[in-house]
mmCIF file of C-alpha atoms and ligand atoms in Angstrom:
data_model
loop_
_atom_site.group_PDB
_atom_site.id
_atom_site.type_symbol
_atom_site.label_atom_id
_atom_site.label_comp_id
_atom_site.label_asym_id
_atom_site.label_seq_id
_atom_site.Cartn_x
_atom_site.Cartn_y
_atom_site.Cartn_z
ATOM 1 C CA UNK A 14 18.860 13.008 -4.693
ATOM 2 C CA UNK A 15 19.707 9.649 -3.209
ATOM 3 C CA UNK A 16 19.192 6.897 -5.757
ATOM 4 C CA UNK A 17 20.916 4.000 -4.049
ATOM 5 C CA UNK A 18 19.306 3.957 -0.628
ATOM 6 C CA UNK A 19 21.007 3.494 2.711
ATOM 7 C CA UNK A 20 21.101 0.914 5.465
ATOM 8 C CA UNK A 21 17.892 2.383 6.858
ATOM 9 C CA UNK A 22 16.071 3.667 3.783
ATOM 10 C CA UNK A 23 15.291 2.384 0.280
ATOM 11 C CA UNK A 24 16.221 4.601 -2.719
ATOM 12 C CA UNK A 25 14.333 7.892 -2.756
ATOM 13 C CA UNK A 26 12.251 8.438 -5.876
ATOM 14 C CA UNK A 27 9.822 11.243 -5.219
ATOM 15 C CA UNK A 28 10.212 14.987 -4.801
ATOM 16 C CA UNK A 29 9.077 14.826 -1.173
ATOM 17 C CA UNK A 30 11.373 11.919 -0.252
ATOM 18 C CA UNK A 31 14.547 13.958 0.515
ATOM 19 C CA UNK A 32 12.607 16.076 3.000
ATOM 20 C CA UNK A 33 11.168 13.023 4.758
ATOM 21 C CA UNK A 34 14.601 11.398 4.820
ATOM 22 C CA UNK A 35 16.280 14.511 6.227
ATOM 23 C CA UNK A 36 13.848 14.537 9.156
ATOM 24 C CA UNK A 37 14.348 10.800 9.647
ATOM 25 C CA UNK A 38 18.137 11.223 9.674
ATOM 26 C CA UNK A 39 17.862 14.136 12.108
ATOM 27 C CA UNK A 40 15.781 12.063 14.542
ATOM 28 C CA UNK A 41 18.067 9.064 14.073
ATOM 29 C CA UNK A 42 21.287 11.020 14.720
ATOM 30 C CA UNK A 43 19.771 12.907 17.677
ATOM 31 C CA UNK A 44 18.609 9.606 19.184
ATOM 32 C CA UNK A 45 22.042 8.027 18.750
ATOM 33 C CA UNK A 46 23.739 11.022 20.416
ATOM 34 C CA UNK A 47 21.348 10.920 23.387
ATOM 35 C CA UNK A 48 21.624 7.139 23.601
ATOM 36 C CA UNK A 49 25.401 7.473 23.909
ATOM 37 C CA UNK A 50 25.102 10.284 26.493
ATOM 38 C CA UNK A 51 22.626 8.310 28.625
ATOM 39 C CA UNK A 52 24.392 4.935 28.381
ATOM 40 C CA UNK A 53 27.867 6.510 28.696
ATOM 41 C CA UNK A 54 26.730 8.605 31.686
ATOM 42 C CA UNK A 55 25.175 5.586 33.372
ATOM 43 C CA UNK A 56 28.346 3.541 32.935
ATOM 44 C CA UNK A 57 30.512 6.436 34.185
ATOM 45 C CA UNK A 58 28.425 6.971 37.317
ATOM 46 C CA UNK A 59 28.223 3.257 38.049
ATOM 47 C CA UNK A 60 32.012 3.244 38.064
ATOM 48 C CA UNK A 61 32.580 6.553 39.812
ATOM 49 C CA UNK A 62 30.124 6.007 42.648
ATOM 50 C CA UNK A 63 30.661 2.310 43.165
ATOM 51 C CA UNK A 64 30.847 1.180 46.790
ATOM 52 C CA UNK A 65 34.433 1.570 47.963
ATOM 53 C CA UNK A 66 35.160 -0.587 50.966
ATOM 54 C CA UNK A 67 32.943 -1.281 53.978
ATOM 55 C CA UNK A 68 32.144 2.317 54.905
ATOM 56 C CA UNK A 69 32.238 3.829 51.425
ATOM 57 C CA UNK A 70 28.818 5.479 51.004
ATOM 58 C CA UNK A 71 27.832 7.849 48.211
ATOM 59 C CA UNK A 72 27.446 11.515 49.064
ATOM 60 C CA UNK A 73 23.808 12.584 49.628
ATOM 61 C CA UNK A 74 22.985 14.670 46.542
ATOM 62 C CA UNK A 75 19.611 16.457 46.734
ATOM 63 C CA UNK A 76 19.370 19.039 43.949
ATOM 64 C CA UNK A 77 21.176 20.754 41.072
ATOM 65 C CA UNK A 78 18.979 23.417 39.516
ATOM 66 C CA UNK A 79 21.312 24.242 36.624
ATOM 67 C CA UNK A 80 21.391 20.611 35.544
ATOM 68 C CA UNK A 81 17.612 20.235 35.821
ATOM 69 C CA UNK A 82 16.992 23.303 33.657
ATOM 70 C CA UNK A 83 19.455 22.037 31.046
ATOM 71 C CA UNK A 84 17.895 18.593 30.789
ATOM 72 C CA UNK A 85 14.431 20.092 30.556
ATOM 73 C CA UNK A 86 15.077 22.897 28.087
ATOM 74 C CA UNK A 87 17.213 20.983 25.549
ATOM 75 C CA UNK A 88 14.661 18.161 25.010
ATOM 76 C CA UNK A 89 11.850 20.739 24.741
ATOM 77 C CA UNK A 90 13.736 22.556 21.990
ATOM 78 C CA UNK A 91 14.371 19.260 20.190
ATOM 79 C CA UNK A 92 10.727 18.210 20.459
ATOM 80 C CA UNK A 93 9.642 21.567 19.025
ATOM 81 C CA UNK A 94 12.109 21.298 16.133
ATOM 82 C CA UNK A 95 10.839 17.792 15.312
ATOM 83 C CA UNK A 96 7.197 18.855 15.602
ATOM 84 C CA UNK A 97 7.381 21.935 13.364
ATOM 85 C CA UNK A 98 9.686 20.276 10.848
ATOM 86 C CA UNK A 99 7.392 17.233 10.739
ATOM 87 C CA UNK A 100 4.243 19.330 10.500
ATOM 88 C CA UNK A 101 5.627 21.394 7.633
ATOM 89 C CA UNK A 102 6.525 18.228 5.692
ATOM 90 C CA UNK A 103 3.192 16.615 6.614
ATOM 91 C CA UNK A 104 1.287 19.549 5.124
ATOM 92 C CA UNK A 105 3.385 19.421 1.969
ATOM 93 C CA UNK A 106 2.656 15.697 1.620
ATOM 94 C CA UNK A 107 -1.078 16.118 2.110
ATOM 95 C CA UNK A 108 -1.895 19.261 0.187
ATOM 96 C CA UNK A 109 -1.454 18.551 -3.536
ATOM 97 C CA UNK A 110 -0.192 21.295 -5.865
ATOM 98 C CA UNK A 111 -2.789 23.143 -7.944
ATOM 99 C CA UNK A 112 -2.088 21.337 -11.223
ATOM 100 C CA UNK A 113 -2.129 17.552 -10.844
ATOM 101 C CA UNK A 114 -3.042 14.432 -12.760
ATOM 102 C CA UNK A 115 -5.936 12.964 -10.831
ATOM 103 C CA UNK A 116 -6.353 9.234 -10.521
ATOM 104 C CA UNK A 117 -8.950 7.373 -8.491
ATOM 105 C CA UNK A 118 -7.497 4.522 -6.455
ATOM 106 C CA UNK A 119 -9.700 1.925 -4.833
ATOM 107 C CA UNK A 120 -8.570 -0.660 -2.319
ATOM 108 C CA UNK A 121 -10.470 -3.882 -2.102
ATOM 109 C CA UNK A 122 -9.780 -7.319 -0.648
ATOM 110 C CA UNK A 123 -7.168 -7.956 -2.067
ATOM 111 C CA UNK A 124 -6.148 -5.758 -4.940
ATOM 112 C CA UNK A 125 -5.834 -2.161 -6.061
ATOM 113 C CA UNK A 126 -7.981 -0.696 -8.789
ATOM 114 C CA UNK A 127 -6.976 2.509 -10.570
ATOM 115 C CA UNK A 128 -9.324 4.620 -12.690
ATOM 116 C CA UNK A 129 -7.977 7.300 -14.981
ATOM 117 C CA UNK A 130 -9.509 10.393 -16.492
ATOM 118 C CA UNK A 131 -10.277 8.993 -19.925
ATOM 119 C CA UNK A 132 -12.064 5.862 -18.660
ATOM 120 C CA UNK A 133 -8.972 3.664 -18.678
ATOM 121 C CA UNK A 134 -8.440 1.476 -15.660
ATOM 122 C CA UNK A 135 -5.801 -0.861 -14.300
ATOM 123 C CA UNK A 136 -5.483 -3.344 -11.476
ATOM 124 C CA UNK A 137 -2.452 -3.398 -9.163
ATOM 125 C CA UNK A 138 -0.306 -1.467 -11.680
ATOM 126 C CA UNK A 139 -0.489 2.284 -11.324
ATOM 127 C CA UNK A 140 0.897 3.936 -14.464
ATOM 128 C CA UNK A 141 1.982 7.569 -14.169
ATOM 129 C CA UNK A 142 4.076 10.015 -16.191
ATOM 130 C CA UNK A 143 7.514 11.077 -14.997
ATOM 131 C CA UNK A 144 8.010 14.561 -13.536
ATOM 132 C CA UNK A 145 4.316 15.362 -13.095
ATOM 133 C CA UNK A 146 2.482 15.685 -9.776
ATOM 134 C CA UNK A 147 -0.045 12.864 -9.451
ATOM 135 C CA UNK A 148 -2.947 13.157 -7.037
ATOM 136 C CA UNK A 149 -4.664 10.041 -5.764
ATOM 137 C CA UNK A 150 -8.207 10.023 -4.479
ATOM 138 C CA UNK A 151 -8.340 6.930 -2.296
ATOM 139 C CA UNK A 152 -11.223 4.903 -0.939
ATOM 140 C CA UNK A 153 -11.981 1.326 0.011
ATOM 141 C CA UNK A 154 -14.804 -1.007 -0.985
ATOM 142 C CA UNK A 155 -14.599 -2.974 2.241
ATOM 143 C CA UNK A 156 -12.127 -2.725 5.126
ATOM 144 C CA UNK A 157 -9.264 -0.342 5.896
ATOM 145 C CA UNK A 158 -6.278 -0.705 3.562
ATOM 146 C CA UNK A 159 -3.200 1.487 3.311
ATOM 147 C CA UNK A 160 -1.515 2.736 0.146
ATOM 148 C CA UNK A 161 2.231 2.486 0.677
ATOM 149 C CA UNK A 162 5.070 3.181 -1.763
ATOM 150 C CA UNK A 163 8.347 2.996 0.207
ATOM 151 C CA UNK A 164 10.423 4.594 -2.583
ATOM 152 C CA UNK A 165 8.125 7.628 -2.601
ATOM 153 C CA UNK A 166 7.926 7.768 1.225
ATOM 154 C CA UNK A 167 4.165 8.001 1.040
ATOM 155 C CA UNK A 168 1.689 5.952 3.039
ATOM 156 C CA UNK A 169 -1.988 6.778 3.275
ATOM 157 C CA UNK A 170 -4.878 4.974 4.917
ATOM 158 C CA UNK A 171 -7.598 3.874 2.497
ATOM 159 C CA UNK A 172 -10.984 3.930 4.205
ATOM 160 C CA UNK A 173 -14.490 2.707 3.409
ATOM 161 C CA UNK A 174 -17.185 5.407 3.123
ATOM 162 C CA UNK A 175 -14.663 8.213 3.068
ATOM 163 C CA UNK A 176 -12.074 9.676 0.706
ATOM 164 C CA UNK A 177 -8.456 10.317 1.547
ATOM 165 C CA UNK A 178 -5.967 12.127 -0.668
ATOM 166 C CA UNK A 179 -2.266 11.788 -1.253
ATOM 167 C CA UNK A 180 0.061 12.900 -4.017
ATOM 168 C CA UNK A 181 3.569 12.407 -5.323
ATOM 169 C CA UNK A 182 5.844 13.428 -8.134
ATOM 170 C CA UNK A 183 8.337 10.869 -9.405
ATOM 171 C CA UNK A 184 11.392 12.539 -10.959
ATOM 172 C CA UNK A 185 12.749 9.366 -12.598
ATOM 173 C CA UNK A 186 11.275 6.568 -14.696
ATOM 174 C CA UNK A 187 11.157 3.101 -13.224
ATOM 175 C CA UNK A 188 9.019 0.564 -11.408
ATOM 176 C CA UNK A 189 8.402 0.941 -7.715
ATOM 177 C CA UNK A 190 6.797 -1.455 -5.263
ATOM 178 C CA UNK A 191 3.326 -0.746 -3.965
ATOM 179 C CA UNK A 192 2.141 -2.402 -0.772
ATOM 180 C CA UNK A 193 -0.936 -2.515 1.394
ATOM 181 C CA UNK A 194 0.300 -1.463 4.828
ATOM 182 C CA UNK A 195 -2.803 -2.260 6.850
ATOM 183 C CA UNK A 196 -3.627 -5.847 7.784
ATOM 184 C CA UNK A 197 -6.844 -6.468 5.837
ATOM 185 C CA UNK A 198 -7.448 -10.204 5.992
ATOM 186 C CA UNK A 199 -6.251 -13.538 4.627
ATOM 187 C CA UNK A 200 -4.484 -12.297 1.498
ATOM 188 C CA UNK A 201 -3.226 -8.953 2.833
ATOM 189 C CA UNK A 202 0.306 -10.037 1.903
ATOM 190 C CA UNK A 203 -0.762 -10.564 -1.716
ATOM 191 C CA UNK A 204 -2.181 -7.059 -2.029
ATOM 192 C CA UNK A 205 0.879 -5.799 -3.832
ATOM 193 C CA UNK A 206 1.418 -3.912 -7.042
ATOM 194 C CA UNK A 207 3.766 -1.632 -8.923
ATOM 195 C CA UNK A 208 3.894 2.048 -9.654
ATOM 196 C CA UNK A 209 5.169 2.331 -13.217
ATOM 197 C CA UNK A 210 6.702 5.705 -13.909
ATOM 198 C CA UNK A 211 6.973 6.176 -17.675
ATOM 199 C CA UNK A 212 7.671 9.014 -20.116
ATOM 200 C CA UNK A 213 4.800 11.324 -20.937
ATOM 201 C CA UNK A 214 4.552 9.842 -24.445
ATOM 202 C CA UNK A 215 4.389 6.271 -23.120
ATOM 203 C CA UNK A 216 1.818 7.365 -20.561
ATOM 204 C CA UNK A 217 -0.456 8.838 -23.205
ATOM 205 C CA UNK A 218 -0.061 5.762 -25.398
ATOM 206 C CA UNK A 219 -0.850 3.528 -22.447
ATOM 207 C CA UNK A 220 -3.942 5.588 -21.570
ATOM 208 C CA UNK A 221 -5.112 5.356 -25.167
ATOM 209 C CA UNK A 222 -4.600 1.584 -25.336
ATOM 210 C CA UNK A 223 -6.132 0.943 -21.921
ATOM 211 C CA UNK A 224 -9.324 2.812 -22.578
ATOM 212 C CA UNK A 225 -10.169 0.046 -25.046
ATOM 213 C CA UNK A 226 -8.303 -2.934 -23.631
ATOM 214 C CA UNK A 227 -10.122 -5.783 -25.402
ATOM 215 C CA UNK A 228 -9.361 -4.439 -28.862
ATOM 216 C CA UNK A 229 -7.952 -6.995 -31.276
ATOM 217 C CA UNK A 230 -8.355 -9.896 -28.847
ATOM 218 C CA UNK A 231 -10.796 -12.793 -28.941
ATOM 219 C CA UNK A 232 -13.150 -12.983 -25.956
ATOM 220 C CA UNK A 233 -11.173 -15.919 -24.608
ATOM 221 C CA UNK A 234 -7.818 -14.100 -24.899
ATOM 222 C CA UNK A 235 -9.323 -10.995 -23.361
ATOM 223 C CA UNK A 236 -10.715 -13.100 -20.499
ATOM 224 C CA UNK A 237 -7.292 -14.661 -19.889
ATOM 225 C CA UNK A 238 -5.848 -11.154 -19.672
ATOM 226 C CA UNK A 239 -8.579 -10.005 -17.287
ATOM 227 C CA UNK A 240 -8.073 -13.081 -15.102
ATOM 228 C CA UNK A 241 -4.574 -11.725 -14.447
ATOM 229 C CA UNK A 242 -5.193 -8.003 -14.566
ATOM 230 C CA UNK A 243 -8.355 -7.976 -12.427
ATOM 231 C CA UNK A 244 -6.570 -10.073 -9.815
ATOM 232 C CA UNK A 245 -8.841 -13.159 -10.046
ATOM 233 C CA UNK A 246 -5.519 -15.019 -10.003
ATOM 234 C CA UNK A 247 -4.937 -13.941 -6.389
ATOM 235 C CA UNK A 248 -7.630 -16.315 -5.113
ATOM 236 C CA UNK A 249 -8.629 -18.694 -7.931
ATOM 237 C CA UNK A 250 -6.175 -21.118 -9.507
ATOM 238 C CA UNK A 251 -6.555 -22.523 -13.016
ATOM 239 C CA UNK A 252 -4.606 -25.722 -12.334
ATOM 240 C CA UNK A 253 -7.136 -27.433 -10.087
ATOM 241 C CA UNK A 254 -5.524 -26.527 -6.769
ATOM 242 C CA UNK A 255 -7.709 -24.884 -4.113
ATOM 243 C CA UNK A 256 -6.711 -21.415 -2.906
ATOM 244 C CA UNK A 257 -8.660 -18.702 -1.064
ATOM 245 C CA UNK A 258 -11.453 -19.590 -3.502
ATOM 246 C CA UNK A 259 -12.305 -22.683 -5.565
ATOM 247 C CA UNK A 260 -10.257 -23.434 -8.688
ATOM 248 C CA UNK A 261 -11.673 -22.291 -12.012
ATOM 249 C CA UNK A 262 -10.351 -25.366 -13.774
ATOM 250 C CA UNK A 263 -13.201 -27.648 -14.817
ATOM 251 C CA UNK A 264 -15.730 -25.319 -13.259
ATOM 252 C CA UNK A 265 -18.418 -25.476 -15.950
ATOM 253 C CA UNK A 266 -20.574 -28.519 -15.281
ATOM 254 C CA UNK A 267 -19.025 -29.187 -11.891
ATOM 255 C CA UNK A 268 -21.574 -29.769 -9.128
ATOM 256 C CA UNK A 269 -20.874 -27.217 -6.428
ATOM 257 C CA UNK A 270 -22.099 -27.715 -2.858
ATOM 258 C CA UNK A 271 -22.922 -24.484 -1.080
ATOM 259 C CA UNK A 272 -22.749 -23.495 2.569
ATOM 260 C CA UNK A 273 -26.544 -23.187 2.766
ATOM 261 C CA UNK A 274 -26.898 -26.871 1.866
ATOM 262 C CA UNK A 275 -28.007 -26.336 -1.738
ATOM 263 C CA UNK A 276 -26.051 -27.428 -4.783
ATOM 264 C CA UNK A 277 -25.929 -26.605 -8.466
ATOM 265 C CA UNK A 278 -24.199 -27.636 -11.654
ATOM 266 C CA UNK A 279 -22.042 -24.620 -12.486
ATOM 267 C CA UNK A 280 -23.001 -22.820 -15.683
ATOM 268 C CA UNK A 281 -22.494 -19.381 -17.257
ATOM 269 C CA UNK A 282 -25.196 -17.755 -15.144
ATOM 270 C CA UNK A 283 -23.697 -19.120 -11.948
ATOM 271 C CA UNK A 284 -20.297 -17.645 -12.910
ATOM 272 C CA UNK A 285 -21.851 -14.293 -13.733
ATOM 273 C CA UNK A 286 -23.746 -14.261 -10.442
ATOM 274 C CA UNK A 287 -20.617 -15.214 -8.511
ATOM 275 C CA UNK A 288 -18.712 -12.304 -10.063
ATOM 276 C CA UNK A 289 -21.409 -9.721 -9.379
ATOM 277 C CA UNK A 290 -22.909 -11.093 -6.166
ATOM 278 C CA UNK A 291 -20.323 -13.484 -4.687
ATOM 279 C CA UNK A 292 -22.105 -13.952 -1.365
ATOM 280 C CA UNK A 293 -25.270 -15.349 -3.021
ATOM 281 C CA UNK A 294 -23.771 -18.827 -3.253
ATOM 282 C CA UNK A 295 -20.664 -19.656 -1.247
ATOM 283 C CA UNK A 296 -19.012 -22.992 -1.975
ATOM 284 C CA UNK A 297 -18.724 -25.278 1.035
ATOM 285 C CA UNK A 298 -15.305 -25.173 2.667
ATOM 286 C CA UNK A 299 -14.605 -21.562 1.642
ATOM 287 C CA UNK A 300 -15.054 -18.242 3.411
ATOM 288 C CA UNK A 301 -17.452 -15.619 2.005
ATOM 289 C CA UNK A 302 -14.580 -13.212 1.332
ATOM 290 C CA UNK A 303 -14.869 -12.487 -2.390
ATOM 291 C CA UNK A 304 -15.574 -8.826 -3.142
ATOM 292 C CA UNK A 305 -18.287 -7.903 -5.607
ATOM 293 C CA UNK A 306 -17.165 -6.798 -9.058
ATOM 294 C CA UNK A 307 -20.399 -4.875 -9.582
ATOM 295 C CA UNK A 308 -19.425 -1.534 -11.083
ATOM 296 C CA UNK A 309 -15.839 -2.680 -11.622
ATOM 297 C CA UNK A 310 -16.285 -5.040 -14.560
ATOM 298 C CA UNK A 311 -18.209 -4.039 -17.642
ATOM 299 C CA UNK A 312 -20.588 -6.514 -19.311
ATOM 300 C CA UNK A 313 -18.102 -7.249 -22.065
ATOM 301 C CA UNK A 314 -15.434 -8.022 -19.497
ATOM 302 C CA UNK A 315 -17.737 -10.436 -17.673
ATOM 303 C CA UNK A 316 -18.533 -12.112 -21.016
ATOM 304 C CA UNK A 317 -14.812 -12.454 -21.649
ATOM 305 C CA UNK A 318 -14.167 -13.968 -18.217
ATOM 306 C CA UNK A 319 -17.039 -16.453 -18.626
ATOM 307 C CA UNK A 320 -15.682 -17.441 -22.053
ATOM 308 C CA UNK A 321 -12.203 -17.846 -20.623
ATOM 309 C CA UNK A 322 -13.422 -19.964 -17.680
ATOM 310 C CA UNK A 323 -15.363 -22.162 -20.121
ATOM 311 C CA UNK A 324 -12.184 -22.617 -22.166
ATOM 312 C CA UNK A 325 -10.443 -24.018 -19.087
ATOM 313 C CA UNK A 326 -12.656 -27.121 -19.358
ATOM 314 C CA UNK A 327 -11.072 -27.892 -22.713
ATOM 315 C CA UNK A 328 -7.460 -27.393 -21.672
ATOM 316 C CA UNK A 329 -7.771 -28.383 -17.999
ATOM 317 C CA UNK A 330 -8.603 -31.764 -16.428
HETATM 318 CU CU1 CUA B 17 -5.282 -4.360 1.966
HETATM 319 CU CU2 CUA B 17 -3.753 -5.166 3.610
#
């Protein structure tokens, strides 16, 4: 298997990748050959039948049945080869094997959320064991996203109100880029993550640790971790600079003006409401683009985030 990549393709790191690449190479080489035939033929005929002198006219050619059959039949055969080859690989990519590790993947503006069997969850980092088929059940909380891992050669639309399925098996450990391949709004380009392929032992340890992620941390430390891991950081700075959303620095006690004309001195309840029902109060000058975290964050996690945001008043401005 190709581990270095080529001019046209990144390194291949899934069991399906060689098949996809072979088809790609076949289409590429066929296209180059026909490009040369067409361009070479055109150049040859331009030269051969150029106007020679004042009375040099080209012969009147009306028909050549043999030629017409050849240039009809050969492309038809090629199109059929590409179709059946592509369809066979397409089915393989979209019908998971019987025994898989099932993970729920949710796309949301603008991060990925992964939920595992034992209740563990992760944001933007998908952790999977090496050499095991992994099946992803995909859906979106808002608009259309697309789950794209170039190294695995898989790309699948992620739709609201409907599930899609894809699967892969990574034969080698490593970290592979994960992108959103469907333009989904302002921070589409920040909707990136990693697929972390680890040994089975590491995977089980990770699952164990992630099912109880706040263990051994103070609420504030846990909140700081969640601020990163739940992708708050994508839109809210902690250094006072505005981003997609208002900065969290100095938030408690700050008087926020809202788009409906009302205002309020930010407190714990306002933060909680903004996490669970972000459209209830939208700060003036910002778009109502924050997704709800209802059903994504547990109460303890919200407590931790509120505690962390409060702590920013002490360290911040
Ligand atoms: Cu999600 Cu682009």
